[in-house]
JSON list of C-alpha atoms in Angstrom, two decimals:
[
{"chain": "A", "resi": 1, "resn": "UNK", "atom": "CA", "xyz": [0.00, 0.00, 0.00]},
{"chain": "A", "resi": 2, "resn": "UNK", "atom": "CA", "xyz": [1.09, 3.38, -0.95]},
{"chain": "A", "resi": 3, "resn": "UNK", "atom": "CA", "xyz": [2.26, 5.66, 1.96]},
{"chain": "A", "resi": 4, "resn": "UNK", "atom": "CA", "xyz": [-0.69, 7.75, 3.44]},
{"chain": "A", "resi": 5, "resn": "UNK", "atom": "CA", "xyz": [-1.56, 11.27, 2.45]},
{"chain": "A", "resi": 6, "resn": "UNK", "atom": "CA", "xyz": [-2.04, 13.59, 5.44]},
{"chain": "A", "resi": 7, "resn": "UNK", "atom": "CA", "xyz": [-5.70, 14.41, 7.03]},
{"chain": "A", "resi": 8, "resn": "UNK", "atom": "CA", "xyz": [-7.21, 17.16, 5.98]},
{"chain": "A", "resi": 9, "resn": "UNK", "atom": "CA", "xyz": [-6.78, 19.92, 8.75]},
{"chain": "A", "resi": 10, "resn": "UNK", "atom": "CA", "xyz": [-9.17, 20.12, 11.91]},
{"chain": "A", "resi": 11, "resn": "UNK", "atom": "CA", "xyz": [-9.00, 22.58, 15.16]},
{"chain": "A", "resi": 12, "resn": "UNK", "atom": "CA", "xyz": [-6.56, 21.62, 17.38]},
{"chain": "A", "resi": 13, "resn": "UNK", "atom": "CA", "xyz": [-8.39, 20.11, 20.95]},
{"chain": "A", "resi": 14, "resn": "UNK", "atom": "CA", "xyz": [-8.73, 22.49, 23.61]},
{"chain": "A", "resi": 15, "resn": "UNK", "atom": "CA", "xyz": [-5.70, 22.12, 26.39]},
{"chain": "A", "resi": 16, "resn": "UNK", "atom": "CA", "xyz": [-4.98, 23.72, 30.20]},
{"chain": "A", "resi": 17, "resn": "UNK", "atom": "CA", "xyz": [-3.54, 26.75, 28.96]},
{"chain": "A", "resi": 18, "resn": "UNK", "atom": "CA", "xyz": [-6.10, 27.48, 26.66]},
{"chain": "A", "resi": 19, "resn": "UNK", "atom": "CA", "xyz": [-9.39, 26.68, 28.51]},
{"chain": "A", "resi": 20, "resn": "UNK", "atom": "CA", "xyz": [-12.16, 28.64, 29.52]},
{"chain": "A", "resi": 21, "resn": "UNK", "atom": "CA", "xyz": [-15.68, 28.62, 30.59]},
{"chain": "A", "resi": 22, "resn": "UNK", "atom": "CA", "xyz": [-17.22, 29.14, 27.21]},
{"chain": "A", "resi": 23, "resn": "UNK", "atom": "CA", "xyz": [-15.72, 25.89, 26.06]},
{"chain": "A", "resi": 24, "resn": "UNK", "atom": "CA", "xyz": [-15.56, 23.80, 28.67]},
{"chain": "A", "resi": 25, "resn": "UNK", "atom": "CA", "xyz": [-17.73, 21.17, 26.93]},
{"chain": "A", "resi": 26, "resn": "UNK", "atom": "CA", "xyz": [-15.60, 20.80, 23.90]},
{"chain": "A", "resi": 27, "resn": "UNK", "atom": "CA", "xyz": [-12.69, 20.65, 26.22]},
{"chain": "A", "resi": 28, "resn": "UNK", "atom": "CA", "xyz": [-14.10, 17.80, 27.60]},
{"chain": "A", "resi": 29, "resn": "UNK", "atom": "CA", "xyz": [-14.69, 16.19, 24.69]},
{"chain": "A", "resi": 30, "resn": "UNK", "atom": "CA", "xyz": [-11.17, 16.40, 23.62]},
{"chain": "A", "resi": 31, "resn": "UNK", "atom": "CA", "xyz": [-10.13, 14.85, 26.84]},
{"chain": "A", "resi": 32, "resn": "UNK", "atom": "CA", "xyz": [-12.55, 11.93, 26.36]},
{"chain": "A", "resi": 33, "resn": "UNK", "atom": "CA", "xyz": [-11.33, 12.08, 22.43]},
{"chain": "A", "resi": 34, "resn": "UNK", "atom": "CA", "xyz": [-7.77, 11.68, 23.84]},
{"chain": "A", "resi": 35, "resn": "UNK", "atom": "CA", "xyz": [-8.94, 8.97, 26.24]},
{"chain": "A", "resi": 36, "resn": "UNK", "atom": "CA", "xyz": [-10.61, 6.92, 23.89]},
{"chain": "A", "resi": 37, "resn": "UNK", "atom": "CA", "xyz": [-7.01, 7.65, 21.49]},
{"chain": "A", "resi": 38, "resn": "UNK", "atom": "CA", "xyz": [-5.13, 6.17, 24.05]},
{"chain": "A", "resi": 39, "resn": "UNK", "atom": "CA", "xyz": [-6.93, 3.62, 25.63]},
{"chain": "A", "resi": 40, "resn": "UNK", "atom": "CA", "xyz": [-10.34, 2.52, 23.68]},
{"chain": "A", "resi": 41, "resn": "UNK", "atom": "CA", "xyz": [-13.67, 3.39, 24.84]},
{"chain": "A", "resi": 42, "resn": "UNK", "atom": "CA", "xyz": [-12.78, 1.39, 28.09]},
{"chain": "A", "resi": 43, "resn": "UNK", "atom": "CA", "xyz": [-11.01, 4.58, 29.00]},
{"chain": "A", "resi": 44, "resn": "UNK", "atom": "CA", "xyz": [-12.97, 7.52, 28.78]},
{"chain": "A", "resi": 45, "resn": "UNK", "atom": "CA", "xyz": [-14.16, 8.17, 32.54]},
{"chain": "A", "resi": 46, "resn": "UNK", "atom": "CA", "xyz": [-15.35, 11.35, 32.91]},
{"chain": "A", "resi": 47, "resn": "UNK", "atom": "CA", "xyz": [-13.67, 11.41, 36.22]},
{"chain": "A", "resi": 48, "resn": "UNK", "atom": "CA", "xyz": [-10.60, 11.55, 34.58]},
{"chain": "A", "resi": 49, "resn": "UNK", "atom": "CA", "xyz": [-11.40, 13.88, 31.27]},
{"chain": "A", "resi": 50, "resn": "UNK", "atom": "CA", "xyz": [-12.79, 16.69, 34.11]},
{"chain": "A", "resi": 51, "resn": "UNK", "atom": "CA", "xyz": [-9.08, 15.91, 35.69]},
{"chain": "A", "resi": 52, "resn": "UNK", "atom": "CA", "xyz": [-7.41, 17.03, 32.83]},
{"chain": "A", "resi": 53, "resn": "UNK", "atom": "CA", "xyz": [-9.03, 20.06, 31.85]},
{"chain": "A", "resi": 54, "resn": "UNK", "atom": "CA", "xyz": [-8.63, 20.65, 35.41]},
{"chain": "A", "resi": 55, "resn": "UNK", "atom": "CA", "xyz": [-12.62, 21.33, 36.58]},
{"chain": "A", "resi": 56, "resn": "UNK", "atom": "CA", "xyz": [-14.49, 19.86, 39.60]},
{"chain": "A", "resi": 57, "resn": "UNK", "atom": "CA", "xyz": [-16.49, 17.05, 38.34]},
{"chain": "A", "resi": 58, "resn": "UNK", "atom": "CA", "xyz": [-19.61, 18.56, 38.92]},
{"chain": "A", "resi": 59, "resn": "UNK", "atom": "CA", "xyz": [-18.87, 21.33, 36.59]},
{"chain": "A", "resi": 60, "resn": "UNK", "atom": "CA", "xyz": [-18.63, 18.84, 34.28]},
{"chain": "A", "resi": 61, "resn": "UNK", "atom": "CA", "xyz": [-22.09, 17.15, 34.70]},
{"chain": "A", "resi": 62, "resn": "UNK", "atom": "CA", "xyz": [-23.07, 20.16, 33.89]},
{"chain": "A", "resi": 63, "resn": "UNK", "atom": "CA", "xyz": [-22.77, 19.17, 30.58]},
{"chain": "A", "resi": 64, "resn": "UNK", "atom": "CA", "xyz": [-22.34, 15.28, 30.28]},
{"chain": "A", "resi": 65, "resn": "UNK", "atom": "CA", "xyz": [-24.99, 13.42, 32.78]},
{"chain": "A", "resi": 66, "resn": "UNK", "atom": "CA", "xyz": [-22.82, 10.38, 33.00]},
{"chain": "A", "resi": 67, "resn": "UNK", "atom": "CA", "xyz": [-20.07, 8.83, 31.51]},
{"chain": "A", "resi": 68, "resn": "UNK", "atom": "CA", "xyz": [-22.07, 6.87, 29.06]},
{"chain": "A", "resi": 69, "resn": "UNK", "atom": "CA", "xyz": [-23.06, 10.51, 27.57]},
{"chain": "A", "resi": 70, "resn": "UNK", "atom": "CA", "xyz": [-19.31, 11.50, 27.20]},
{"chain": "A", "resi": 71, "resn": "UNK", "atom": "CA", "xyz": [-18.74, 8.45, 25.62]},
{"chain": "A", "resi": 72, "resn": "UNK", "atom": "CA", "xyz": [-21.70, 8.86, 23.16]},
{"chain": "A", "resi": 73, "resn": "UNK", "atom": "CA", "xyz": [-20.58, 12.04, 21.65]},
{"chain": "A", "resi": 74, "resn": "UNK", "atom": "CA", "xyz": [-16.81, 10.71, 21.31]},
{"chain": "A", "resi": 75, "resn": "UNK", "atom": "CA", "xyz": [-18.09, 7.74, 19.29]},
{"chain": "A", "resi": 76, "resn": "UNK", "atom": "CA", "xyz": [-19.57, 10.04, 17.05]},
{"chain": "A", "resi": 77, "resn": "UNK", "atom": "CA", "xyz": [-16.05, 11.90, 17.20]},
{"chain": "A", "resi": 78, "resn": "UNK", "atom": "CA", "xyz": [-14.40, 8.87, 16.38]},
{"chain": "A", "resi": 79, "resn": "UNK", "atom": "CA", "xyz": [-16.79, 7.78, 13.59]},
{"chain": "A", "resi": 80, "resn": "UNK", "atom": "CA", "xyz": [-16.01, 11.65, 11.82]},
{"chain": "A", "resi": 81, "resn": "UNK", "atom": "CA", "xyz": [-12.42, 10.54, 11.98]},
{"chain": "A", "resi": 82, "resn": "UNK", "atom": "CA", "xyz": [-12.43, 7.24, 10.37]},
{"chain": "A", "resi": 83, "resn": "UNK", "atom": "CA", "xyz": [-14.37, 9.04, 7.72]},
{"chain": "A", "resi": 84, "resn": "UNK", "atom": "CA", "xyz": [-12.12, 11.56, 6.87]},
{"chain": "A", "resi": 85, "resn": "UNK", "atom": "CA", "xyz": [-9.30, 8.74, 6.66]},
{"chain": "A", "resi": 86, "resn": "UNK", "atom": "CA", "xyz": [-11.36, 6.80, 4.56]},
{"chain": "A", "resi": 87, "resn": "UNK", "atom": "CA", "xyz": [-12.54, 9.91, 2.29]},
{"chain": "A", "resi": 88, "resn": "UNK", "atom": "CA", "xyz": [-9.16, 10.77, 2.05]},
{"chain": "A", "resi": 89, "resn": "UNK", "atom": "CA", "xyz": [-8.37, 6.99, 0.50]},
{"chain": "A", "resi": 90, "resn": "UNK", "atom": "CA", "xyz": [-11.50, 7.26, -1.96]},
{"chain": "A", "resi": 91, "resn": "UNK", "atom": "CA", "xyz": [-10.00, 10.41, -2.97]},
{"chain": "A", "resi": 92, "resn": "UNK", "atom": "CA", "xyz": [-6.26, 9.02, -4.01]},
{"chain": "A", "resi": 93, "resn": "UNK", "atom": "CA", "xyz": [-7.50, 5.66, -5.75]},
{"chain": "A", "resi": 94, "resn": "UNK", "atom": "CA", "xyz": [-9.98, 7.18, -8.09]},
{"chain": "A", "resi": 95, "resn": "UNK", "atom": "CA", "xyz": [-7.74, 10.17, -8.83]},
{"chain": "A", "resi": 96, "resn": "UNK", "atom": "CA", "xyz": [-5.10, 7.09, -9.28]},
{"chain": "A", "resi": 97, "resn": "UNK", "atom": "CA", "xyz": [-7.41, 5.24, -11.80]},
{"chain": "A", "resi": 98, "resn": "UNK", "atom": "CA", "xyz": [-8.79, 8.57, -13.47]},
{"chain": "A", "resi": 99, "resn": "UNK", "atom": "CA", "xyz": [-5.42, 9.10, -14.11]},
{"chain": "A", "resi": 100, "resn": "UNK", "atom": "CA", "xyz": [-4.13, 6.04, -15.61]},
{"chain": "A", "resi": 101, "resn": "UNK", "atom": "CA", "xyz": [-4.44, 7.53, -19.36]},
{"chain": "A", "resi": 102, "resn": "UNK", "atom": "CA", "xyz": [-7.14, 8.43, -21.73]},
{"chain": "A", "resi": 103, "resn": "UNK", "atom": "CA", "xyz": [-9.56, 7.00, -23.14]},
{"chain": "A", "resi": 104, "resn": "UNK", "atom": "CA", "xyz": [-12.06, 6.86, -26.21]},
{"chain": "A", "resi": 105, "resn": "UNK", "atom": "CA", "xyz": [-15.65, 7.66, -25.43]},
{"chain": "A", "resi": 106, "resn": "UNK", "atom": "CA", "xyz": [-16.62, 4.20, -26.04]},
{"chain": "A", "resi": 107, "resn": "UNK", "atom": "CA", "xyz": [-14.60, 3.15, -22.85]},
{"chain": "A", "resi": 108, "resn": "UNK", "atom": "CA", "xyz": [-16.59, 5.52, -20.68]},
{"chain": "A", "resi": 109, "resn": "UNK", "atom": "CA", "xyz": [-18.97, 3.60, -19.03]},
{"chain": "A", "resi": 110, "resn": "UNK", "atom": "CA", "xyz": [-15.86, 0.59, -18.65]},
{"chain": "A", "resi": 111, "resn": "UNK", "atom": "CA", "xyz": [-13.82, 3.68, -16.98]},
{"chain": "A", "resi": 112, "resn": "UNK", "atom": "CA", "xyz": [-16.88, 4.22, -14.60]},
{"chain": "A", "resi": 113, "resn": "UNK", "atom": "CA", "xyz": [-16.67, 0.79, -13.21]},
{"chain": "A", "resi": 114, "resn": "UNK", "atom": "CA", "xyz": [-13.47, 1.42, -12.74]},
{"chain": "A", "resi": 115, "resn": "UNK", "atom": "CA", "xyz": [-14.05, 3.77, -10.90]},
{"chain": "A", "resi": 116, "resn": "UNK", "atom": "CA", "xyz": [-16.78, 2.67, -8.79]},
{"chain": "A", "resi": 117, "resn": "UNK", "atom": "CA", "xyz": [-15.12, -0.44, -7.69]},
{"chain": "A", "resi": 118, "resn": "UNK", "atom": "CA", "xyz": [-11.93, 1.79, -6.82]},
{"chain": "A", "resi": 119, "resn": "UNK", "atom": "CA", "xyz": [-14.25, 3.21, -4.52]},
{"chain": "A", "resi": 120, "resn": "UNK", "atom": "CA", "xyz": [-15.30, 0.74, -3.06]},
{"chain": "A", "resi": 121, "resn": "UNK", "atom": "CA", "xyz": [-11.46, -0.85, -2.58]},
{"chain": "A", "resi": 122, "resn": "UNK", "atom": "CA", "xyz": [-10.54, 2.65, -1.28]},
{"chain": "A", "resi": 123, "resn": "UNK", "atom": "CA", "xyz": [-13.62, 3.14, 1.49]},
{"chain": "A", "resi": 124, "resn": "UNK", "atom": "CA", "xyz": [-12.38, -0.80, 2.74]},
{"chain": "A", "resi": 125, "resn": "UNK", "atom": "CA", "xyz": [-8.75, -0.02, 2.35]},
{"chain": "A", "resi": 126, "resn": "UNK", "atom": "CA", "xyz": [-9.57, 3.44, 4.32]},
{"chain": "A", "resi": 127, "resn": "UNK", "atom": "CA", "xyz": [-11.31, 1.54, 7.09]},
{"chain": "A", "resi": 128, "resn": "UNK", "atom": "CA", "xyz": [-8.52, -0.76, 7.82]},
{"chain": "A", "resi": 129, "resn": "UNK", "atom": "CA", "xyz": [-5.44, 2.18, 7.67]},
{"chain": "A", "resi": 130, "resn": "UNK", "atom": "CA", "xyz": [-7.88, 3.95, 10.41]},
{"chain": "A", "resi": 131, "resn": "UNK", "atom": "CA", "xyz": [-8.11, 0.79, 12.36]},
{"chain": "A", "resi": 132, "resn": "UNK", "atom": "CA", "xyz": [-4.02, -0.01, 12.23]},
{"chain": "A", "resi": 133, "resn": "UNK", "atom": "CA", "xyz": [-2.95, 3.94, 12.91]},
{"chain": "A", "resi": 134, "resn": "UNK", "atom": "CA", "xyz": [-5.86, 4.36, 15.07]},
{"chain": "A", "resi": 135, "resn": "UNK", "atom": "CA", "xyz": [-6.72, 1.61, 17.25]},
{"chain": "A", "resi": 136, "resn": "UNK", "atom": "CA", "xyz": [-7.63, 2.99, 20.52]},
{"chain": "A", "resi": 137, "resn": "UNK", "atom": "CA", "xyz": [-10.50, 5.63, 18.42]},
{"chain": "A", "resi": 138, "resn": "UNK", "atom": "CA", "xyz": [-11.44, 2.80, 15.83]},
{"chain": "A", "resi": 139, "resn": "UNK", "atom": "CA", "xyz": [-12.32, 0.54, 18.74]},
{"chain": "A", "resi": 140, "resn": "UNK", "atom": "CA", "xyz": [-14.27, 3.56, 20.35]},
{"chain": "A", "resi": 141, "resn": "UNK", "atom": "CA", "xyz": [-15.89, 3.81, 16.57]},
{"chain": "A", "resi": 142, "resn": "UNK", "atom": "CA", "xyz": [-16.89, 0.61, 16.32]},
{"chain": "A", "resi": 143, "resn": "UNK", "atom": "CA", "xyz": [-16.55, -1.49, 19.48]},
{"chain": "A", "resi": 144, "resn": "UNK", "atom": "CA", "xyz": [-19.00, 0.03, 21.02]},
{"chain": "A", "resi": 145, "resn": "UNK", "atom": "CA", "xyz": [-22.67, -1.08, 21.04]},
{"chain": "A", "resi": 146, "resn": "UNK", "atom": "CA", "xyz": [-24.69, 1.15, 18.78]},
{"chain": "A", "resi": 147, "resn": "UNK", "atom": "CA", "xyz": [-27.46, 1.44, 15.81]},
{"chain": "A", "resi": 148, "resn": "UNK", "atom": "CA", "xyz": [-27.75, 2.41, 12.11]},
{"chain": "A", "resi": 149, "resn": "UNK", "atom": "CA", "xyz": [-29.01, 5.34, 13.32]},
{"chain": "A", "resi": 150, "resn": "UNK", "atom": "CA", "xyz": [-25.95, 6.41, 14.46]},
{"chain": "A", "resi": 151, "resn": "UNK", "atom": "CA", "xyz": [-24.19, 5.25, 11.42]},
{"chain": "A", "resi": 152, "resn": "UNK", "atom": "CA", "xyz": [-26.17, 7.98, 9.55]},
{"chain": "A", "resi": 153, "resn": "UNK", "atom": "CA", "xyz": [-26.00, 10.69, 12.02]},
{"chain": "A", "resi": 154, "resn": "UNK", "atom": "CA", "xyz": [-24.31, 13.80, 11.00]},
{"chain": "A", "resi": 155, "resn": "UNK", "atom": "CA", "xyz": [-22.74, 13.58, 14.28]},
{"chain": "A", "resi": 156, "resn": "UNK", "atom": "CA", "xyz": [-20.98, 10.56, 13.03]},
{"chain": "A", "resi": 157, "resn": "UNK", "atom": "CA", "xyz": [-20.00, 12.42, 9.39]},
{"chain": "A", "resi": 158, "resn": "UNK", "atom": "CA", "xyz": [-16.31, 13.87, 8.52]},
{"chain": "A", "resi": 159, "resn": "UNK", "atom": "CA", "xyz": [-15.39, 16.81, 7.03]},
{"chain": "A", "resi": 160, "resn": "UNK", "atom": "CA", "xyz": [-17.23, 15.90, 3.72]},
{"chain": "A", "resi": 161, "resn": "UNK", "atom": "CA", "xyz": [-20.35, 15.27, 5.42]},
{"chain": "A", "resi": 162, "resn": "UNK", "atom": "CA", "xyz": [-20.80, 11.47, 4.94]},
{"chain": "A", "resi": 163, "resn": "UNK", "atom": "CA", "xyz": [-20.12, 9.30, 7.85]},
{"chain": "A", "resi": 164, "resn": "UNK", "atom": "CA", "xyz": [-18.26, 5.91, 7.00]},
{"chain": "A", "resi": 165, "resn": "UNK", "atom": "CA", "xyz": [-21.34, 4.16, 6.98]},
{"chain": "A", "resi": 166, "resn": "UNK", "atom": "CA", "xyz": [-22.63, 6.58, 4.10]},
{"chain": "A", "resi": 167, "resn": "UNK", "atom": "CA", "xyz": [-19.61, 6.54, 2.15]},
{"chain": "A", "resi": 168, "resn": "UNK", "atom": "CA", "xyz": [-19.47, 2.95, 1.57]},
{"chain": "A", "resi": 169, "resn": "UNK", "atom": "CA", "xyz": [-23.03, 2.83, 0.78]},
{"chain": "A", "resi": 170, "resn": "UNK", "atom": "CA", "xyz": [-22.19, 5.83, -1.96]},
{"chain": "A", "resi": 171, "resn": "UNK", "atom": "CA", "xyz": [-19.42, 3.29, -3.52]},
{"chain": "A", "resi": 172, "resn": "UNK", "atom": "CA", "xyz": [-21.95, 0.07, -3.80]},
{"chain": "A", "resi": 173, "resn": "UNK", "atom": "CA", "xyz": [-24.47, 2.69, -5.21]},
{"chain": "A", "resi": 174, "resn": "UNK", "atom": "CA", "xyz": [-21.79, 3.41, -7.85]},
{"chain": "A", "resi": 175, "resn": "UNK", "atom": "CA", "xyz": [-21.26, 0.27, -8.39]},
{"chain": "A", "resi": 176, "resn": "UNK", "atom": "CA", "xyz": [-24.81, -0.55, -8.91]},
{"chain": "A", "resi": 177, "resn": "UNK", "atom": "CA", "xyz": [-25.43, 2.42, -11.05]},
{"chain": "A", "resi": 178, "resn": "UNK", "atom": "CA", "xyz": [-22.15, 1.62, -13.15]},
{"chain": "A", "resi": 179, "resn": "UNK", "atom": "CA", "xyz": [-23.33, -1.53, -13.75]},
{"chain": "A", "resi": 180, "resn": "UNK", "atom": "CA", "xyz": [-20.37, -3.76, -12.21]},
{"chain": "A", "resi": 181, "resn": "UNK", "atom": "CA", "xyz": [-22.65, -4.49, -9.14]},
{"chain": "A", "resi": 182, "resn": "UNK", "atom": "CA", "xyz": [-25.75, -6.88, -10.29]},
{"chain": "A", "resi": 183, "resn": "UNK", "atom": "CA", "xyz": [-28.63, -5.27, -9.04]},
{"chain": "A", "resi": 184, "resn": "UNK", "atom": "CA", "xyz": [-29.52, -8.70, -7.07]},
{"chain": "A", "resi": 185, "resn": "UNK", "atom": "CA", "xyz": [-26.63, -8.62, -5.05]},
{"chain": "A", "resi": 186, "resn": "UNK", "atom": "CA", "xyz": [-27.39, -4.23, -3.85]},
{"chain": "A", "resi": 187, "resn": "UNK", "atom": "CA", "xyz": [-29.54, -5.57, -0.74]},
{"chain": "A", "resi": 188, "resn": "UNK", "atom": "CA", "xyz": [-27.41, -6.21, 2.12]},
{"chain": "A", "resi": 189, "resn": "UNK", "atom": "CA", "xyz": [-24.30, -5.54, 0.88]},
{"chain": "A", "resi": 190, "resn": "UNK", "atom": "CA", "xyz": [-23.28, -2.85, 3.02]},
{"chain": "A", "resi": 191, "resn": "UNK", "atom": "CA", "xyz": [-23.48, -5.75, 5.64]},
{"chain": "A", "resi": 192, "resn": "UNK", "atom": "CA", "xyz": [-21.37, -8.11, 3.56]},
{"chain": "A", "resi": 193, "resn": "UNK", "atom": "CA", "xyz": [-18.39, -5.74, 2.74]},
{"chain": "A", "resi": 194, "resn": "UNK", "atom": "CA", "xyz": [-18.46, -3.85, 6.30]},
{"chain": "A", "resi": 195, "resn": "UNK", "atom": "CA", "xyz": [-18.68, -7.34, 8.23]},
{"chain": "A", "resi": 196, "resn": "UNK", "atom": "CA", "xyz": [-15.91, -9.05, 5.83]},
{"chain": "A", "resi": 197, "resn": "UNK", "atom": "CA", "xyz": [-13.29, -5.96, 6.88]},
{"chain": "A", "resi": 198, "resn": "UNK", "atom": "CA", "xyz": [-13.96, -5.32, 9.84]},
{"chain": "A", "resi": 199, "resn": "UNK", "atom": "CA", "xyz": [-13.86, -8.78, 11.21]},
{"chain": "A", "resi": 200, "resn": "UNK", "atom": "CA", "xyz": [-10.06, -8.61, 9.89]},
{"chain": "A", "resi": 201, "resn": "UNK", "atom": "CA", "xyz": [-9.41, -5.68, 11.43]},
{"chain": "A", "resi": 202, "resn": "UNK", "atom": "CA", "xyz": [-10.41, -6.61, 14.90]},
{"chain": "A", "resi": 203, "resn": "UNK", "atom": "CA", "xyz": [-9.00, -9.75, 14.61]},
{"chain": "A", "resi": 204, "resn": "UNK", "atom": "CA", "xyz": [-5.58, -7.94, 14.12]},
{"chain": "A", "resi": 205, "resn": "UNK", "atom": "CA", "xyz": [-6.62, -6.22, 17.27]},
{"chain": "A", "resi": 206, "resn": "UNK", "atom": "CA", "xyz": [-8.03, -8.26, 20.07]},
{"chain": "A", "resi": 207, "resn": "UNK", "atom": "CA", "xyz": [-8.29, -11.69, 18.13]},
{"chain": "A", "resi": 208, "resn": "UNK", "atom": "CA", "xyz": [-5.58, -14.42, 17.46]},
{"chain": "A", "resi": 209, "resn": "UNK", "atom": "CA", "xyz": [-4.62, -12.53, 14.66]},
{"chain": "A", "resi": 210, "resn": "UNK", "atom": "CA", "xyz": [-3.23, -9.83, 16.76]},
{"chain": "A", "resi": 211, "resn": "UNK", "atom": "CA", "xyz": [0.54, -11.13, 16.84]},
{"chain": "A", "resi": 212, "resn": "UNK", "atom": "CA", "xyz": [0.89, -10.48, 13.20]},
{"chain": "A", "resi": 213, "resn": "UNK", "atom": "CA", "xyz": [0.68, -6.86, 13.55]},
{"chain": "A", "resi": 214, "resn": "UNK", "atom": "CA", "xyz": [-0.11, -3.62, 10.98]},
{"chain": "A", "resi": 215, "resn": "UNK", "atom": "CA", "xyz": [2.48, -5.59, 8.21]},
{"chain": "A", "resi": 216, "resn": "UNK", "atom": "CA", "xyz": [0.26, -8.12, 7.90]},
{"chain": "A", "resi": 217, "resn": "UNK", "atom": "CA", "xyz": [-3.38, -6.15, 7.40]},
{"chain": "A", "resi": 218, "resn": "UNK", "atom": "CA", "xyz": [-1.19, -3.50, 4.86]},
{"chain": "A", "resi": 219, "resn": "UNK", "atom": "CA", "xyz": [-0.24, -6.52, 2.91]},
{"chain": "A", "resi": 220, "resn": "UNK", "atom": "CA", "xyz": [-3.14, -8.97, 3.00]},
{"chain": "A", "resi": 221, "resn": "UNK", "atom": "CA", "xyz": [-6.23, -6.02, 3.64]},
{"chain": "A", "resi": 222, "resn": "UNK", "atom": "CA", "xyz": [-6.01, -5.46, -0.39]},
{"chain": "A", "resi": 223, "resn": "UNK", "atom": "CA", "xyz": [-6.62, -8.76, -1.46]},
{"chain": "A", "resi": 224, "resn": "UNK", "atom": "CA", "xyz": [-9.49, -9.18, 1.43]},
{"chain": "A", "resi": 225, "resn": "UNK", "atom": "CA", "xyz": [-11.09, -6.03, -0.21]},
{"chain": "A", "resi": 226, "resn": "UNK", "atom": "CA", "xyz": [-10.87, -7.24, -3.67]},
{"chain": "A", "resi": 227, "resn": "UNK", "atom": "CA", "xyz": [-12.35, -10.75, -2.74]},
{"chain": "A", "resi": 228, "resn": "UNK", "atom": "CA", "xyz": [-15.37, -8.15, -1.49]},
{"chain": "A", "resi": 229, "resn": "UNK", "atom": "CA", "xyz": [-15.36, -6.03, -4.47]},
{"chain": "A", "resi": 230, "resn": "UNK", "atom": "CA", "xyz": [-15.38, -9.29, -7.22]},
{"chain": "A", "resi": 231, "resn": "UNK", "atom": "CA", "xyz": [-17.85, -11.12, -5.04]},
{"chain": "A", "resi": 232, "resn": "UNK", "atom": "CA", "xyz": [-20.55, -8.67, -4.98]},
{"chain": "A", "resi": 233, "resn": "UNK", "atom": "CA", "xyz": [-20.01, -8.51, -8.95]},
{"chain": "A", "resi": 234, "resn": "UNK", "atom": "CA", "xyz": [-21.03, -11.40, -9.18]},
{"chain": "A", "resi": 235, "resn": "UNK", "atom": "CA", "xyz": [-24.48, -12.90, -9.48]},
{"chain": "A", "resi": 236, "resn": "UNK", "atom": "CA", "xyz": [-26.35, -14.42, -6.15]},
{"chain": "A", "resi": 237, "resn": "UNK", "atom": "CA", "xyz": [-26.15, -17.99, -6.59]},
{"chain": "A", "resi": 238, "resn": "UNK", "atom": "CA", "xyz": [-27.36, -18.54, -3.22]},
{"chain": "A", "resi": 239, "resn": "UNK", "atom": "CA", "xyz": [-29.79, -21.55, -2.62]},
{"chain": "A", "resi": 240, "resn": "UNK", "atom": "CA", "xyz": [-33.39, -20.58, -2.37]}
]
């Protein structure tokens, strides 16, 4: 895998020297943000976020009830992260495959399969880079029991406004619509390809997988992805 192009910018977290009243929610957030960095969503207490922004932990309550409503919002956090590093991977493969050469109009619907399924590769290939560089957020991200609902919260979306939930749903439309995805095999699919890479990822993580490190996802996560990407191109065989 190519070497990773840097995030697109966001405000630096609030710190000590820089806190006030007016913010002390979203300083609080990016203490439970660094928690969840460091340690998974196992480790964002509020008792400790409030002790390093350096407030009383009732001034805190004032704006999280409990713990389980810090941990809420930096899910959501999390979520808008791994969508930015998976945006940012749609972004490099298609420009990579739009600019492979050109092409006669009567290769313009081929080139938009191309396309499509390079954006699908890129939204799996995305997930897994977030998962190996950030494994303490991705687990917050994804670990954590939650709905479809919050998949498609805008709370949950990155800088481009689709969370990663949306975005690979936007590549399996395109594949649909460029006519590489058989329209039998659109139902469920965002189950299918989000189940198939994620279960590798975590493996890698917490599984008995875990021994064989980033080296191994970088090198075996493309082929995983492109047994996803040919297997929904093809048609459902399965048994009635």
């Amino acid at each position: 895998m190519s070497a990773a192009a840097p995030l697109p910018e966001r405000p630096e977290p609030a710190t000590r020297s820089t806190y006030h009243h007016g913010d002390l929610r979203r300083a609080l957030l990016d203490a439970g943000l660094d928690l969840a960095r460091e340690g998974g969503p196992d480790a964002v207490v509020l008792r400790e976020a409030t002790r390093r922004v350096g407030v009383s932990a009732n001034a805190a309550y004032r704006h999280f009830s409990d713990r389980d409503a810090l941990l809420d919002e930096v899910v959501s956090m999390a979520q808008s992260l791994a969508a930015d590093t998976m945006a940012d991977e749609v972004a490099r493969q298609v420009e990579a495959v739009a600019g492979d050469g050109a092409h006669d109009a009567a290769d313009e619907s081929a080139d938009e399969g191309e396309r499509a399924q390079a954006r699908l590769r890129a939204v799996g290939i995305g997930y897994l880079r977030f998962a190996m560089e950030q494994p303490g957020l991705f687990r917050a991200a994804f670990a954590v029991p939650t709905d479809l609902r919050r998949a498609a919260s805008p709370d949950a979306a990155g800088l481009g406004g689709r969370t990663p939930y949306q975005l690979l749903g936007d590549a399996l439309d395109a594949m649909l619509d460029s006519g590489v995805l058989p329209a039998s095999q659109r139902p469920g699919a965002e189950a299918l390809a989000w189940s198939t890479v994620h279960g590798l990822a975590m493996l890698t993580l917490e599984g008995p997988l875990r021994d064989l490190g980033p080296e191994f996802v970088a090198a075996i996560g493309p082929r995983l992805v492109e047994m996803v990407v040919v297997g929904l191109g093809l048609p459902d065989t399965t048994p009635t």
